[in-house]
Amino acid sequence: MDPAVMPTTTQMNPSPQPYYPINQTGGAYPTQMYGPENRVQEPTTVVVTQPAVNRTQVFLESPVSTRCIYCQADIITQIHYEIGTFAWIICFVMWIVGCCFGCCLLPFCVDGCKDVIHKCPNCQRQIGRYSRM
């Protein structure tokens, strides 16, 4: 083959050489490897805070586990019974119906007709009340 017709090396290998820019320390690095699309993301920390939730304690007929609002102790409440509106209404209805010979006083003896008082066993203060009416 005639050397004048023979292709040069750039004609034989048309792919361009990668461009290596000079970094600040004088070394070269390939842009394909460290371009903006290939940068390593640093991990981010996300802190999620939850607002304080005010739970409403439900006091029913049985002792409940709660925190005393006065002495801040974790307790199980003590319960006591007091005569409330429901016992008086049952007494009045029984008296109207004809149980006026002392039977109308039965609601004052039955705990199921009385209100329930919840107290702290540490400080003996009333924490809650379950009223049947």
Coordinates of N, CA and C in Angstrom, one line a residue:
M1 N 0.8 -1.2 0.0 CA 0.0 0.0 0.0 C 0.9 1.2 0.0
D2 N 0.4 2.2 -0.7 CA 1.2 3.4 -0.9 C 1.1 4.2 0.4
P3 N 2.3 4.7 1.0 CA 2.2 5.4 2.3 C 1.4 6.7 2.2
A4 N 1.3 7.3 1.1 CA 0.5 8.5 1.0 C -1.0 8.2 1.1
V5 N -1.4 7.0 0.7 CA -2.8 6.6 0.7 C -3.1 5.9 2.1
M6 N -2.1 5.5 2.8 CA -2.3 4.8 4.0 C -3.0 5.7 5.1
P7 N -4.0 5.3 5.7 CA -4.7 6.1 6.7 C -3.8 6.4 7.9
T8 N -4.0 7.5 8.5 CA -3.3 7.9 9.7 C -4.0 7.2 10.9
T9 N -3.3 7.3 12.1 CA -3.9 6.6 13.3 C -5.1 7.3 13.7
T10 N -5.3 8.6 13.5 CA -6.5 9.3 14.0 C -7.7 8.9 13.0
Q11 N -7.4 8.6 11.8 CA -8.4 8.2 10.9 C -8.8 6.7 11.2
M12 N -7.9 5.9 11.7 CA -8.3 4.5 12.0 C -9.1 4.4 13.3
N13 N -8.8 5.2 14.2 CA -9.5 5.2 15.5 C -10.2 6.5 15.7
P14 N -11.4 6.7 15.2 CA -12.1 8.0 15.3 C -12.6 8.3 16.7
S15 N -12.6 7.4 17.7 CA -13.1 7.7 19.0 C -12.2 8.7 19.7
P16 N -12.8 9.8 20.2 CA -12.0 10.8 20.9 C -11.5 10.4 22.2
Q17 N -10.4 10.9 22.6 CA -9.8 10.5 23.9 C -10.6 11.3 25.0
P18 N -10.8 10.7 26.2 CA -11.5 11.4 27.2 C -10.8 12.6 27.7
Y19 N -11.5 13.6 28.1 CA -11.0 14.9 28.5 C -10.7 14.8 30.0
Y20 N -9.5 15.0 30.4 CA -9.2 15.0 31.9 C -8.8 16.4 32.3
P21 N -9.7 17.1 33.0 CA -9.3 18.5 33.4 C -8.4 18.4 34.6
I22 N -7.6 19.4 34.8 CA -6.6 19.4 35.9 C -7.3 19.9 37.1
N23 N -7.2 19.1 38.2 CA -7.8 19.6 39.5 C -6.9 20.5 40.2
Q24 N -7.2 21.0 41.4 CA -6.5 22.0 42.1 C -5.1 21.5 42.6
T25 N -5.0 20.2 42.8 CA -3.7 19.6 43.3 C -2.8 19.3 42.1
G26 N -3.2 19.5 40.9 CA -2.3 19.3 39.8 C -2.6 18.0 39.1
G27 N -3.4 17.1 39.7 CA -3.6 15.8 39.1 C -4.8 15.9 38.1
A28 N -5.0 14.9 37.3 CA -6.1 14.9 36.3 C -7.1 13.9 36.8
Y29 N -8.3 14.1 36.5 CA -9.4 13.1 36.8 C -10.4 13.1 35.7
P30 N -10.9 12.0 35.3 CA -11.9 11.9 34.2 C -13.2 12.5 34.6
T31 N -13.8 13.4 33.7 CA -15.1 14.0 34.0 C -16.2 13.0 34.0
Q32 N -16.1 11.9 33.2 CA -17.1 10.9 33.2 C -17.3 10.3 34.5
M33 N -16.3 10.2 35.3 CA -16.4 9.5 36.6 C -16.8 10.4 37.7
Y34 N -16.4 11.7 37.7 CA -16.7 12.6 38.7 C -17.6 13.8 38.3
G35 N -18.4 13.6 37.3 CA -19.3 14.6 36.8 C -20.4 14.9 37.8
P36 N -21.2 15.9 37.6 CA -22.3 16.1 38.6 C -23.3 15.0 38.6
E37 N -23.4 14.2 37.6 CA -24.4 13.2 37.6 C -23.9 11.9 38.4
N38 N -22.6 11.9 38.6 CA -22.0 10.7 39.3 C -21.5 11.0 40.7
R39 N -21.8 12.2 41.2 CA -21.3 12.5 42.5 C -22.0 11.7 43.6
V40 N -21.2 11.4 44.6 CA -21.7 10.6 45.7 C -22.5 11.5 46.7
Q41 N -23.7 11.2 47.0 CA -24.5 12.0 47.9 C -24.1 11.7 49.3
E42 N -23.9 12.7 50.1 CA -23.7 12.5 51.5 C -25.0 12.2 52.2
P43 N -25.0 11.3 53.2 CA -26.2 10.9 53.9 C -26.7 12.1 54.7
T44 N -28.0 12.3 54.6 CA -28.7 13.3 55.4 C -29.5 12.7 56.5
T45 N -29.5 13.4 57.6 CA -30.3 12.9 58.8 C -31.5 13.8 58.9
V46 N -32.7 13.1 59.0 CA -33.9 13.7 59.1 C -34.4 13.5 60.6
V47 N -34.7 14.5 61.3 CA -35.2 14.4 62.6 C -36.7 14.7 62.6
V48 N -37.5 13.8 63.1 CA -39.0 13.9 63.1 C -39.4 14.1 64.5
T49 N -40.1 15.2 64.8 CA -40.6 15.4 66.2 C -42.1 15.3 66.2
Q50 N -42.6 14.7 67.2 CA -44.0 14.5 67.4 C -44.5 15.4 68.5
P51 N -45.6 16.1 68.3 CA -46.2 16.9 69.3 C -46.7 16.1 70.5
A52 N -46.6 16.7 71.7 CA -47.1 16.0 72.9 C -48.6 15.8 72.7
V53 N -49.1 14.6 73.0 CA -50.5 14.3 72.9 C -51.1 14.2 74.3
N54 N -52.1 15.0 74.5 CA -52.8 15.0 75.8 C -53.9 13.9 75.7
R55 N -53.6 12.8 76.5 CA -54.6 11.7 76.5 C -55.6 12.0 77.6
T56 N -56.8 11.8 77.3 CA -57.9 11.9 78.3 C -58.1 10.5 78.9
Q57 N -57.9 10.5 80.2 CA -58.1 9.2 80.9 C -59.6 9.0 81.2
V58 N -60.0 7.8 80.9 CA -61.4 7.4 81.1 C -61.5 6.6 82.4
F59 N -62.3 7.2 83.3 CA -62.5 6.5 84.6 C -63.9 5.9 84.6
L60 N -63.9 4.5 84.8 CA -65.1 3.8 84.8 C -65.3 3.2 86.2
E61 N -65.9 2.0 86.2 CA -66.3 1.3 87.5 C -65.1 0.6 88.1
S62 N -64.0 0.3 87.4 CA -62.9 -0.5 87.9 C -61.7 0.4 88.0
P63 N -60.7 0.0 88.9 CA -59.5 0.8 89.0 C -58.7 0.9 87.7
V64 N -58.0 2.0 87.5 CA -57.3 2.2 86.2 C -55.8 2.5 86.6
S65 N -54.9 2.2 85.6 CA -53.5 2.5 85.8 C -53.3 3.8 85.1
T66 N -52.8 4.8 85.8 CA -52.6 6.1 85.3 C -51.4 6.8 86.1
R67 N -51.2 8.1 85.7 CA -50.2 8.9 86.4 C -51.0 10.0 87.2
C68 N -50.7 10.1 88.5 CA -51.4 11.0 89.4 C -51.0 12.4 88.9
I69 N -52.0 13.3 88.8 CA -51.8 14.7 88.3 C -51.2 15.5 89.4
Y70 N -51.2 15.1 90.7 CA -50.8 15.8 91.8 C -49.3 15.4 92.2
C71 N -49.1 14.1 92.4 CA -47.8 13.7 92.9 C -46.9 13.1 91.8
Q72 N -47.4 13.0 90.5 CA -46.8 12.5 89.3 C -46.2 11.1 89.5
A73 N -46.9 10.3 90.3 CA -46.5 8.9 90.5 C -47.3 8.0 89.5
D74 N -46.8 6.9 89.0 CA -47.5 5.9 88.2 C -48.2 5.0 89.2
I75 N -49.6 5.0 89.1 CA -50.4 4.3 90.1 C -51.5 3.5 89.5
I76 N -52.1 2.7 90.3 CA -53.4 2.1 90.0 C -54.4 2.7 91.1
T77 N -55.5 3.3 90.6 CA -56.3 4.1 91.4 C -57.1 3.2 92.4
Q78 N -57.4 3.8 93.6 CA -58.3 3.2 94.6 C -59.7 3.7 94.3
I79 N -60.7 2.9 94.4 CA -62.0 3.3 94.1 C -62.9 3.3 95.4
H80 N -63.7 4.3 95.5 CA -64.7 4.4 96.6 C -66.0 4.8 96.0
Y81 N -67.1 4.5 96.7 CA -68.5 4.7 96.1 C -69.1 5.8 97.0
E82 N -69.8 6.7 96.2 CA -70.6 7.8 96.9 C -72.0 7.8 96.2
I83 N -73.0 8.2 97.1 CA -74.3 8.3 96.6 C -74.4 9.5 95.7
G84 N -75.0 9.2 94.5 CA -75.1 10.3 93.5 C -76.5 10.5 93.0
T85 N -76.6 11.2 91.9 CA -77.9 11.5 91.3 C -78.7 10.3 90.9
F86 N -78.0 9.3 90.3 CA -78.7 8.1 89.9 C -79.3 7.3 91.0
A87 N -78.7 7.2 92.1 CA -79.3 6.5 93.3 C -80.5 7.2 93.8
W88 N -80.5 8.5 93.8 CA -81.7 9.3 94.2 C -82.9 9.1 93.2
I89 N -82.6 9.1 91.9 CA -83.6 8.9 90.9 C -84.3 7.5 91.0
I90 N -83.4 6.5 91.2 CA -84.0 5.1 91.4 C -84.8 5.0 92.6
C91 N -84.4 5.7 93.7 CA -85.1 5.7 95.0 C -86.5 6.3 94.8
F92 N -86.5 7.5 94.1 CA -87.8 8.2 93.8 C -88.7 7.4 92.9
V93 N -88.2 6.7 91.9 CA -89.0 5.9 91.0 C -89.6 4.7 91.8
M94 N -88.8 4.1 92.6 CA -89.3 3.0 93.4 C -90.3 3.4 94.4
W95 N -90.2 4.6 95.0 CA -91.2 5.1 95.9 C -92.5 5.4 95.2
I96 N -92.4 6.0 93.9 CA -93.6 6.3 93.1 C -94.4 5.0 92.8
V97 N -93.6 3.9 92.4 CA -94.2 2.6 92.0 C -94.9 2.0 93.2
G98 N -94.5 2.2 94.4 CA -95.2 1.6 95.5 C -94.3 0.9 96.5
C99 N -93.0 1.1 96.3 CA -92.0 0.5 97.3 C -91.7 1.5 98.4
C100 N -92.7 1.9 99.1 CA -92.5 3.0 100.1 C -92.2 2.4 101.5
F101 N -92.2 1.1 101.6 CA -92.0 0.5 102.9 C -90.5 0.2 103.2
G102 N -89.6 1.0 102.7 CA -88.2 0.8 102.9 C -87.5 0.2 101.8
C103 N -88.2 -0.4 100.8 CA -87.5 -1.0 99.6 C -87.0 0.1 98.7
C104 N -87.5 1.3 98.8 CA -87.0 2.4 97.9 C -85.6 2.8 98.4
L105 N -85.2 2.4 99.5 CA -83.8 2.8 100.0 C -82.7 1.8 99.6
L106 N -83.1 0.8 98.8 CA -82.1 -0.2 98.4 C -81.1 0.4 97.4
P107 N -81.4 1.4 96.6 CA -80.3 1.9 95.7 C -79.2 2.6 96.5
F108 N -79.4 3.0 97.8 CA -78.3 3.5 98.6 C -77.4 2.5 99.1
C109 N -77.8 1.2 99.0 CA -77.0 0.1 99.5 C -76.3 -0.7 98.4
V110 N -76.7 -0.5 97.2 CA -76.1 -1.2 96.0 C -75.0 -0.3 95.4
D111 N -73.8 -0.9 95.2 CA -72.7 -0.1 94.6 C -73.0 0.2 93.1
G112 N -73.8 -0.6 92.5 CA -74.1 -0.4 91.1 C -74.9 0.8 90.8
C113 N -75.5 1.4 91.8 CA -76.3 2.7 91.7 C -75.5 3.9 92.1
K114 N -74.4 3.7 92.7 CA -73.6 4.8 93.3 C -72.5 5.3 92.3
D115 N -72.0 6.5 92.5 CA -70.9 7.1 91.7 C -69.6 6.5 92.2
V116 N -68.6 6.4 91.3 CA -67.3 5.8 91.6 C -66.3 6.9 91.7
I117 N -65.6 7.0 92.8 CA -64.6 8.0 93.0 C -63.2 7.3 92.9
H118 N -62.3 7.9 92.0 CA -61.0 7.3 91.9 C -60.0 8.2 92.6
K119 N -59.2 7.6 93.5 CA -58.2 8.3 94.3 C -56.8 7.8 94.2
C120 N -55.8 8.6 94.4 CA -54.4 8.2 94.3 C -54.1 7.5 95.6
P121 N -53.5 6.3 95.6 CA -53.1 5.7 96.8 C -51.9 6.3 97.6
N122 N -51.2 7.2 96.9 CA -50.0 7.9 97.5 C -50.5 9.1 98.3
C123 N -51.1 10.0 97.5 CA -51.5 11.3 98.2 C -52.9 11.4 98.6
Q124 N -53.7 10.4 98.3 CA -55.1 10.3 98.7 C -56.0 11.4 98.2
R125 N -55.6 12.0 97.0 CA -56.4 13.1 96.4 C -57.3 12.4 95.3
Q126 N -58.4 13.1 95.1 CA -59.3 12.6 94.0 C -58.8 12.9 92.7
I127 N -58.7 11.8 91.8 CA -58.1 12.0 90.5 C -59.3 12.0 89.4
G128 N -60.3 11.2 89.7 CA -61.4 11.2 88.7 C -62.7 10.7 89.4
R129 N -63.8 10.8 88.6 CA -65.1 10.4 89.1 C -65.9 9.9 88.0
Y130 N -66.5 8.7 88.2 CA -67.4 8.1 87.2 C -68.8 8.3 87.8
S131 N -69.6 9.2 87.1 CA -71.0 9.5 87.5 C -71.9 8.7 86.6
R132 N -72.8 8.0 87.2 CA -73.7 7.2 86.5 C -74.8 8.0 85.7
M133 N -74.9 9.2 86.0 CA -75.9 10.1 85.3 C -75.2 11.1 84.4

